[in-house]
C-alpha cells in the first residue's frame, strides 16, 4: 500500500468530533434520552470522545455503550461455533434516541448490522448515525446523519483511521492498493 494523503491529523480530528457533538445537540434539541452506541472497535472510543465533548458543552453525562455486530453481518462467512452475545437489555434502548457512532461508512453493511443488533435488544425512539468519514460506495440505502468528512474514494483505495486509544495516535489517511 502506498500513502496517498493525510486527511485528518489529531487537531483536525478533534475539531471534527467537536463539530459532530454540536450537531448532535442541535438536531436533537438537547441531550434528553440520548444514548451513544459505538460500533465495536473504533466506533466505541469515538463515541466516548463525543460524550466527553457533549459534557463540556452541556454539562450532561451521556451513556455510552458498545455494540459488537459480528453476529449480524451478512457478509462474513465464518463465525465461531458458540458465539457469545453481549447485548444490552431492552430497557437500555426502549424509547431512547440511539446515536450509532463509527469511524468509516462504506457499503452500509456495518451500520445495518448495528441497527439489527440494537433493534434485537428493544425498540428505540429513533436511531441516528454519526461517522468520522463517509467514503461513498453504498450498497444499502443507509446514510449518516452526522458526517465528519466526505472522502470520495475508489474501490482501490483504503481509508485508515487511527485513534490513540487503540493505535497510539490520531489520524485519518488514504492509501492506494
Short mmCIF file of C-alpha atoms in Angstrom, two decimals:
data_model
loop_
_atom_site.label_atom_id
_atom_site.label_comp_id
_atom_site.label_asym_id
_atom_site.label_seq_id
_atom_site.Cartn_x
_atom_site.Cartn_y
_atom_site.Cartn_z
CA UNK A 1 0.00 0.00 0.00
CA UNK A 2 1.14 3.49 -0.81
CA UNK A 3 0.19 6.52 1.30
CA UNK A 4 -1.81 8.87 -0.88
CA UNK A 5 -2.72 11.62 1.62
CA UNK A 6 -3.15 12.57 5.25
CA UNK A 7 -6.84 13.53 5.54
CA UNK A 8 -7.04 14.45 9.24
CA UNK A 9 -4.35 14.92 11.87
CA UNK A 10 -5.05 14.96 15.63
CA UNK A 11 -6.17 18.62 15.73
CA UNK A 12 -8.42 18.24 12.70
CA UNK A 13 -9.93 15.06 14.15
CA UNK A 14 -10.62 16.83 17.47
CA UNK A 15 -12.29 19.74 15.64
CA UNK A 16 -14.35 17.34 13.56
CA UNK A 17 -15.59 15.41 16.60
CA UNK A 18 -16.41 18.68 18.38
CA UNK A 19 -18.49 19.80 15.38
CA UNK A 20 -20.32 16.46 15.29
CA UNK A 21 -21.02 16.84 19.04
CA UNK A 22 -22.57 20.29 18.47
CA UNK A 23 -24.63 18.95 15.56
CA UNK A 24 -25.99 16.10 17.72
CA UNK A 25 -27.08 18.59 20.40
CA UNK A 26 -28.68 20.92 17.84
CA UNK A 27 -30.51 18.25 15.84
CA UNK A 28 -31.90 16.60 18.99
CA UNK A 29 -32.75 19.91 20.72
CA UNK A 30 -30.57 18.96 23.67
CA UNK A 31 -29.44 15.66 25.06
CA UNK A 32 -32.54 14.17 26.67
CA UNK A 33 -32.90 10.38 26.22
CA UNK A 34 -29.75 10.06 24.07
CA UNK A 35 -27.51 7.01 24.28
CA UNK A 36 -24.33 6.93 22.23
CA UNK A 37 -23.57 3.45 20.87
CA UNK A 38 -20.14 2.90 19.39
CA UNK A 39 -19.71 0.13 16.86
CA UNK A 40 -17.04 -2.18 18.19
CA UNK A 41 -13.54 -1.40 17.63
CA UNK A 42 -13.02 2.24 16.67
CA UNK A 43 -16.60 3.48 16.93
CA UNK A 44 -16.71 2.96 20.70
CA UNK A 45 -13.74 5.22 21.59
CA UNK A 46 -15.08 7.84 19.17
CA UNK A 47 -18.48 7.67 20.92
CA UNK A 48 -16.72 8.21 24.26
CA UNK A 49 -14.96 11.27 22.84
CA UNK A 50 -18.26 12.68 21.58
CA UNK A 51 -19.76 12.09 25.04
CA UNK A 52 -16.83 14.00 26.61
CA UNK A 53 -17.40 16.88 24.18
CA UNK A 54 -21.11 16.97 24.97
CA UNK A 55 -20.29 17.02 28.68
CA UNK A 56 -18.01 20.03 28.13
CA UNK A 57 -20.72 21.80 26.11
CA UNK A 58 -23.90 20.87 28.00
CA UNK A 59 -22.67 19.56 31.36
CA UNK A 60 -24.56 16.30 30.76
CA UNK A 61 -23.06 12.83 31.04
CA UNK A 62 -24.45 10.69 28.23
CA UNK A 63 -24.49 6.94 28.50
CA UNK A 64 -22.05 5.29 26.09
CA UNK A 65 -22.42 1.67 25.06
CA UNK A 66 -20.62 -0.62 22.66
CA UNK A 67 -22.23 -2.91 20.10
CA UNK A 68 -20.45 -5.91 18.59
CA UNK A 69 -22.04 -6.51 15.22
CA UNK A 70 -20.20 -9.70 14.23
CA UNK A 71 -23.31 -11.89 14.69
CA UNK A 72 -25.36 -9.56 12.50
CA UNK A 73 -23.08 -9.22 9.48
CA UNK A 74 -24.44 -10.65 6.24
CA UNK A 75 -21.07 -10.60 4.50
CA UNK A 76 -18.95 -12.56 6.99
CA UNK A 77 -18.79 -16.27 6.29
CA UNK A 78 -17.04 -17.50 9.44
CA UNK A 79 -18.35 -17.17 12.94
CA UNK A 80 -17.31 -19.08 16.00
CA UNK A 81 -19.33 -22.22 16.74
CA UNK A 82 -20.58 -20.82 20.05
CA UNK A 83 -20.79 -17.06 19.54
CA UNK A 84 -21.22 -15.00 22.67
CA UNK A 85 -23.98 -12.42 22.53
CA UNK A 86 -23.22 -9.35 24.61
CA UNK A 87 -26.28 -7.21 24.02
CA UNK A 88 -27.73 -4.51 26.15
CA UNK A 89 -31.20 -5.10 27.54
CA UNK A 90 -34.44 -3.78 26.10
CA UNK A 91 -34.75 -1.31 28.95
CA UNK A 92 -31.49 0.26 27.81
CA UNK A 93 -32.78 1.19 24.35
CA UNK A 94 -36.56 1.30 24.77
CA UNK A 95 -37.87 4.75 23.74
CA UNK A 96 -34.34 6.20 23.67
CA UNK A 97 -32.61 8.20 20.96
CA UNK A 98 -29.74 5.98 19.85
CA UNK A 99 -26.83 7.56 18.07
CA UNK A 100 -24.64 4.94 16.43
CA UNK A 101 -21.02 6.01 16.06
CA UNK A 102 -18.48 4.51 13.67
CA UNK A 103 -15.21 5.56 12.11
CA UNK A 104 -15.96 4.97 8.41
CA UNK A 105 -19.11 4.27 6.42
CA UNK A 106 -18.52 2.45 3.16
CA UNK A 107 -21.08 -0.09 1.90
CA UNK A 108 -23.55 0.48 4.76
CA UNK A 109 -23.46 -3.15 5.87
CA UNK A 110 -21.80 -2.44 9.22
CA UNK A 111 -24.40 0.22 10.03
CA UNK A 112 -27.21 -2.13 9.02
CA UNK A 113 -25.79 -4.88 11.23
CA UNK A 114 -25.56 -2.46 14.18
CA UNK A 115 -29.15 -1.34 13.64
CA UNK A 116 -30.24 -5.01 13.61
CA UNK A 117 -28.35 -5.63 16.87
CA UNK A 118 -29.98 -2.64 18.56
CA UNK A 119 -33.49 -3.47 17.37
CA UNK A 120 -32.92 -7.05 18.55
CA UNK A 121 -32.46 -5.55 22.03
CA UNK A 122 -35.54 -3.32 22.09
CA UNK A 123 -37.44 -0.57 20.30
CA UNK A 124 -35.66 2.78 20.37
CA UNK A 125 -37.45 6.05 19.68
CA UNK A 126 -35.03 6.68 16.81
CA UNK A 127 -31.62 5.70 15.54
CA UNK A 128 -29.20 8.19 14.04
CA UNK A 129 -25.75 7.51 12.59
CA UNK A 130 -22.58 9.55 13.17
CA UNK A 131 -19.41 8.74 11.23
CA UNK A 132 -16.00 10.31 11.12
CA UNK A 133 -15.53 9.52 7.40
CA UNK A 134 -18.05 8.83 4.62
CA UNK A 135 -16.21 7.30 1.68
CA UNK A 136 -19.20 6.56 -0.54
CA UNK A 137 -19.93 3.30 -2.40
CA UNK A 138 -23.13 2.43 -0.54
CA UNK A 139 -24.68 -0.97 -1.26
CA UNK A 140 -27.65 -0.34 1.04
CA UNK A 141 -29.94 2.71 1.35
CA UNK A 142 -28.23 3.97 4.51
CA UNK A 143 -26.83 7.45 5.07
CA UNK A 144 -25.15 9.08 8.03
CA UNK A 145 -26.93 11.88 9.90
CA UNK A 146 -23.61 13.34 11.07
CA UNK A 147 -20.51 13.18 8.87
CA UNK A 148 -17.10 14.42 9.87
CA UNK A 149 -15.69 14.44 6.36
CA UNK A 150 -16.83 13.15 2.97
CA UNK A 151 -13.93 11.49 1.16
CA UNK A 152 -14.96 10.14 -2.26
CA UNK A 153 -12.78 7.10 -2.88
CA UNK A 154 -12.25 4.42 -5.46
CA UNK A 155 -12.51 0.74 -4.61
CA UNK A 156 -8.72 0.58 -4.93
CA UNK A 157 -8.24 2.98 -2.03
CA UNK A 158 -8.32 2.31 1.70
CA UNK A 159 -9.20 4.77 4.45
CA UNK A 160 -7.16 4.14 7.58
CA UNK A 161 -8.44 5.66 10.84
CA UNK A 162 -6.01 5.61 13.74
CA UNK A 163 -7.17 6.54 17.23
CA UNK A 164 -4.93 6.91 20.23
CA UNK A 165 -6.95 4.51 22.40
CA UNK A 166 -6.10 1.65 20.02
CA UNK A 167 -3.31 2.83 17.72
CA UNK A 168 -1.44 5.27 19.99
CA UNK A 169 -2.02 8.17 17.55
CA UNK A 170 -4.88 10.06 15.89
CA UNK A 171 -5.07 10.38 12.12
CA UNK A 172 -7.06 9.57 9.02
CA UNK A 173 -5.05 8.57 5.95
CA UNK A 174 -5.91 7.36 2.47
CA UNK A 175 -3.85 4.64 0.84
CA UNK A 176 -3.70 3.27 -2.68
CA UNK A 177 -3.57 -0.50 -3.10
#
